[in-house]
PDB file of C-alpha atoms in Angstrom:
ATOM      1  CA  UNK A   1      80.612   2.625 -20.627  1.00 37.00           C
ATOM      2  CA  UNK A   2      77.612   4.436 -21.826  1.00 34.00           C
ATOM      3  CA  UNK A   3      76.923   8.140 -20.464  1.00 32.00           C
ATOM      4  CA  UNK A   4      73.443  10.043 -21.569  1.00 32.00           C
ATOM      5  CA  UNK A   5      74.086  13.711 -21.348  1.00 28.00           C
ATOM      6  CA  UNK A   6      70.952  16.113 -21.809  1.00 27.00           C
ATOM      7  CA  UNK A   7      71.518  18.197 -24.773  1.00 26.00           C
ATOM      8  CA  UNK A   8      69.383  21.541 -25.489  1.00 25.00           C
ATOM      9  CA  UNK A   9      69.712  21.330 -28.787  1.00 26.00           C
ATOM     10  CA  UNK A  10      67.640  19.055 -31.571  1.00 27.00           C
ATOM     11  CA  UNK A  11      70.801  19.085 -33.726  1.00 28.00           C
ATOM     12  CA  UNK A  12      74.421  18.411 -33.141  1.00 30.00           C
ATOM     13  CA  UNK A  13      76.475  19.738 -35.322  1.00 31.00           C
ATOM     14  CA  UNK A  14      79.534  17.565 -36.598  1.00 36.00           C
ATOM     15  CA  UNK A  15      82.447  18.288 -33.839  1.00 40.00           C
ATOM     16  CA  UNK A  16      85.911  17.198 -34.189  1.00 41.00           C
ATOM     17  CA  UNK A  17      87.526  17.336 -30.681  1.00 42.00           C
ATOM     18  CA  UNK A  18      90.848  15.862 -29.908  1.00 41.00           C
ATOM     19  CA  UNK A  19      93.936  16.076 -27.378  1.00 46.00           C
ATOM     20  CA  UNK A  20      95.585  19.394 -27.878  1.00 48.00           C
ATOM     21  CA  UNK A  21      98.159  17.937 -29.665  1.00 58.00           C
ATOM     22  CA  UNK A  22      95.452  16.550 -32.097  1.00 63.00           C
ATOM     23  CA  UNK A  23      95.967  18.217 -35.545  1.00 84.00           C
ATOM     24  CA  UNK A  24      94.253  15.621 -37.520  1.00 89.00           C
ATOM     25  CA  UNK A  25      90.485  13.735 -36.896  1.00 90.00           C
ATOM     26  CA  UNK A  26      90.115   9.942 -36.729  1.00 94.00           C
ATOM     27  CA  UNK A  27      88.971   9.015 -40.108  1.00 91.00           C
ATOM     28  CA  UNK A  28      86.592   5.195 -40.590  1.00 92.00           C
ATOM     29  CA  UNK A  29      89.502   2.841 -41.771  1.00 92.00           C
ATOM     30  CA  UNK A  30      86.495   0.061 -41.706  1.00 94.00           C
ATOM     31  CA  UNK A  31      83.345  -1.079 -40.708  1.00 93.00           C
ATOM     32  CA  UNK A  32      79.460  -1.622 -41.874  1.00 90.00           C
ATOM     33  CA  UNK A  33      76.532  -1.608 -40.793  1.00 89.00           C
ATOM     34  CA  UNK A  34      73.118  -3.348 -42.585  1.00 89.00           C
ATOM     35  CA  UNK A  35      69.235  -4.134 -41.808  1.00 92.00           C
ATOM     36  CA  UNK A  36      70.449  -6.546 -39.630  1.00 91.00           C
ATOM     37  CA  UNK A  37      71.909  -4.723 -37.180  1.00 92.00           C
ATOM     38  CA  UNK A  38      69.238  -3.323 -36.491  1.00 94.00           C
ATOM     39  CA  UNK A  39      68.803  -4.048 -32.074  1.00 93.00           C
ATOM     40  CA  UNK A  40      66.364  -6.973 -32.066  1.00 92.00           C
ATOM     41  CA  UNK A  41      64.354  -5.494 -28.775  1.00 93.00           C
ATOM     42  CA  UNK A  42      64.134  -2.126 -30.322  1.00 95.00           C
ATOM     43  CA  UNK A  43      62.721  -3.479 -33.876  1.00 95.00           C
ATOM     44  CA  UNK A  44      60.151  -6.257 -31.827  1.00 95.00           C
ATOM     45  CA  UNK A  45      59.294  -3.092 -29.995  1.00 96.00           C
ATOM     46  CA  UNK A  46      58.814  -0.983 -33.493  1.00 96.00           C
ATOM     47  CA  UNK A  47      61.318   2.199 -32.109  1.00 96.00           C
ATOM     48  CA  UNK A  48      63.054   4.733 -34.217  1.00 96.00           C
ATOM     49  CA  UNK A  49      65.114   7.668 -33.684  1.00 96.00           C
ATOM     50  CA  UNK A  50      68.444   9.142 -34.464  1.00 96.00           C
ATOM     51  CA  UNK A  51      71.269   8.423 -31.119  1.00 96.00           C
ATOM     52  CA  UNK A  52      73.947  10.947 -31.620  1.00 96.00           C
ATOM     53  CA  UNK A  53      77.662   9.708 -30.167  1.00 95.00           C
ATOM     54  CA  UNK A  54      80.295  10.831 -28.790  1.00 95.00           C
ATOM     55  CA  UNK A  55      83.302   8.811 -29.371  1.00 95.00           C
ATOM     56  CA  UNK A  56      87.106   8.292 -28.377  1.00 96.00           C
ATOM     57  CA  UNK A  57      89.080   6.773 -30.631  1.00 96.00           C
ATOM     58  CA  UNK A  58      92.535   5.338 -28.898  1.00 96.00           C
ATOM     59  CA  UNK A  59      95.995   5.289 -30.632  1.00 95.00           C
ATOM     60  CA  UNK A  60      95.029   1.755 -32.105  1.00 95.00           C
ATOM     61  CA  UNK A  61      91.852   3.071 -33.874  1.00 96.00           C
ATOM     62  CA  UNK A  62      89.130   1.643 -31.529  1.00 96.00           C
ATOM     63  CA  UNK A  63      86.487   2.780 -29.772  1.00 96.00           C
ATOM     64  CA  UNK A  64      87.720   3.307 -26.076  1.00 96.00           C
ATOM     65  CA  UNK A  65      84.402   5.518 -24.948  1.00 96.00           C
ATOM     66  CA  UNK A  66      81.034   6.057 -26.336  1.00 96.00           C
ATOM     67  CA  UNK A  67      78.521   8.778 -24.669  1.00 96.00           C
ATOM     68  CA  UNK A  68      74.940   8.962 -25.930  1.00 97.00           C
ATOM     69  CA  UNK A  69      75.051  13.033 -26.541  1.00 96.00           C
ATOM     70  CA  UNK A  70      71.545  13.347 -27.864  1.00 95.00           C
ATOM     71  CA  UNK A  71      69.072  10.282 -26.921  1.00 97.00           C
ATOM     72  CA  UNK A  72      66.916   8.376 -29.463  1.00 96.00           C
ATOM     73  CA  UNK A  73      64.406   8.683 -26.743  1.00 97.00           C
ATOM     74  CA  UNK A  74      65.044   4.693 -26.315  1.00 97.00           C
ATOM     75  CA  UNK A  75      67.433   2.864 -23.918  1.00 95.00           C
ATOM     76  CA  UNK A  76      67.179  -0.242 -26.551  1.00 93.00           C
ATOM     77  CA  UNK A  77      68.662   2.208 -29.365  1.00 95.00           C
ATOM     78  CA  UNK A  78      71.086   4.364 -27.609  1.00 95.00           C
ATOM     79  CA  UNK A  79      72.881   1.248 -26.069  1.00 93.00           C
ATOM     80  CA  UNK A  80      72.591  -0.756 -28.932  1.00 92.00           C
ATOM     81  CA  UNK A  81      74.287   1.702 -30.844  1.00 94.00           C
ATOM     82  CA  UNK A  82      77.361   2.161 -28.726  1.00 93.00           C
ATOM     83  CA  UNK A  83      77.574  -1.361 -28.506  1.00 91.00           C
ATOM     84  CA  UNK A  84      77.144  -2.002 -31.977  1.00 90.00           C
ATOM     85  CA  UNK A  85      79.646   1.104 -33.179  1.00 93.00           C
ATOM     86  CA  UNK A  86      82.370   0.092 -30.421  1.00 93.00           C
ATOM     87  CA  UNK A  87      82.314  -3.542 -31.637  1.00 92.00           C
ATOM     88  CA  UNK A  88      82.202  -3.218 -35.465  1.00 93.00           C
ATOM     89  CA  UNK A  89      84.032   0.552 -36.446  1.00 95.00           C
ATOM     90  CA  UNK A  90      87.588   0.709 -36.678  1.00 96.00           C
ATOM     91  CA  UNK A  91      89.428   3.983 -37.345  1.00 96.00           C
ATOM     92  CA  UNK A  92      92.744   5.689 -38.933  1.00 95.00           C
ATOM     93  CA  UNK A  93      93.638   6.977 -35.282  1.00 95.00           C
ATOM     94  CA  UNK A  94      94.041  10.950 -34.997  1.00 95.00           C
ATOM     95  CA  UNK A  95      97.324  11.907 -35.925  1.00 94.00           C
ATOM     96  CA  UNK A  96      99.870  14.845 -33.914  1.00 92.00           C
ATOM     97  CA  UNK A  97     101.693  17.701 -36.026  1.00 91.00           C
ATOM     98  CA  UNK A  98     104.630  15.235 -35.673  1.00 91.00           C
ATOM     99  CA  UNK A  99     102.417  12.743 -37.736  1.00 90.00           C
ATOM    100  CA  UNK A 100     101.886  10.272 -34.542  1.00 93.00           C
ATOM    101  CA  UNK A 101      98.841   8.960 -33.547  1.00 94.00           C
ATOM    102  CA  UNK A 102      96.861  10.591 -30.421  1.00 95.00           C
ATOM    103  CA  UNK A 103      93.287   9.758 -28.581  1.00 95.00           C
ATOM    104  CA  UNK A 104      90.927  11.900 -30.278  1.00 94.00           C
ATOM    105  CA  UNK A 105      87.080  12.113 -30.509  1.00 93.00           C
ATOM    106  CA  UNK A 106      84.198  12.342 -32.859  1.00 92.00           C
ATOM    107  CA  UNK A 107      80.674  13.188 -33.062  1.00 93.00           C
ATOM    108  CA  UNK A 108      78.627   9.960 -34.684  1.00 94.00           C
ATOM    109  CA  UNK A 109      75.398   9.681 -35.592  1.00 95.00           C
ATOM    110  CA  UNK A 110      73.088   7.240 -36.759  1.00 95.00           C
ATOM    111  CA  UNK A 111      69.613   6.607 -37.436  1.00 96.00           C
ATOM    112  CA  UNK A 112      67.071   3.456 -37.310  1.00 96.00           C
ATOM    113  CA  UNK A 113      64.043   3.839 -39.032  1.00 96.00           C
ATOM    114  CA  UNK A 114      61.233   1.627 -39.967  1.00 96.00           C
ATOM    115  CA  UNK A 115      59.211   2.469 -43.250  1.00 94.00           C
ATOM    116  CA  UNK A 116      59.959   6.120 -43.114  1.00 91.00           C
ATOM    117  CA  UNK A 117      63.245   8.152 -44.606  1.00 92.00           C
ATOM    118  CA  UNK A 118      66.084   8.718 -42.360  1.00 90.00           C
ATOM    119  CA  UNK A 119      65.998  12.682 -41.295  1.00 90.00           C
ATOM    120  CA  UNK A 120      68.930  14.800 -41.899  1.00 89.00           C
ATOM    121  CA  UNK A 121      72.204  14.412 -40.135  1.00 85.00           C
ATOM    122  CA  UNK A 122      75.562  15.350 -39.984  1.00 77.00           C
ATOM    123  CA  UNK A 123      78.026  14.373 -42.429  1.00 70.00           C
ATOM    124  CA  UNK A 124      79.067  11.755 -40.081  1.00 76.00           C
ATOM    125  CA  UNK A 125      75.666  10.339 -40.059  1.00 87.00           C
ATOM    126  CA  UNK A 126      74.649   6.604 -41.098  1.00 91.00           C
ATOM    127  CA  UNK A 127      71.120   5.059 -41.285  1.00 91.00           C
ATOM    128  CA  UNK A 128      69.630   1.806 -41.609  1.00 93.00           C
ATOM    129  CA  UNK A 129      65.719   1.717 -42.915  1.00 93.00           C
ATOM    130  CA  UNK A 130      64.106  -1.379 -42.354  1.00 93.00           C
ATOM    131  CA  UNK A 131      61.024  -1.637 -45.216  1.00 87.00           C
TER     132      UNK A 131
END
């Protein structure tokens, strides 16, 4: 399912928000991302932008949810990028004080740009530039 939600802001800060019984964050366990992925439509179409994410990680380390948070300004982008994140990130699943895994969620972002620099993002930010 992907959600947009209108966000005032131009800048999302890195968030870390679990079940209350969260005490750790999901950490990437794998996953990569190249040129490639780049979404076809989006790079015939020459877009760019940064799509911030929110995700839920379930207790096996997928991606159960993803909600476009802050828009690209492109539908092409912001559901290619859930898409793409759900399918190919897994994670270390949050973990409880008691050391077992819970649902927990994550702010992601990432950026496709053609010929120009990726801007800055969180520390959870990835970026694919297409020369």
């Amino acid at each position: 399912m992907i959600k947009k939600i209108a966000i005032a802001t131009s800048f999302v800060a890195s968030l870390f928000a679990a079940s209350a019984f969260a005490q750790t964050a999901p950490i990437i366990w794998s996953g990569s991302i190249s040129e490639s992925d780049y979404p076809g439509a989006a790079l015939r179409k020459r877009q760019q932008g940064v799509v911030t994410m929110k995700l839920t990680i379930d207790l096996r380390g997928r991606v159960s949810n993803c909600e476009v948070v802050q828009s690209s300004g492109y539908d092409e982008l912001d559901a290619g990028s859930c898409r793409f994140w759900s399918r190919r990130f897994r994670y270390r699943p949050a973990r409880s004080a008691e050391n077992e895994p819970v649902v927990g969620e994550l702010i992601q972002q990432i950026g496709w740009m053609i010929r120009q620099p990726c801007p800055p993002m969180t520390s959870n930010g990835a970026c694919v530039v297409i020369d």
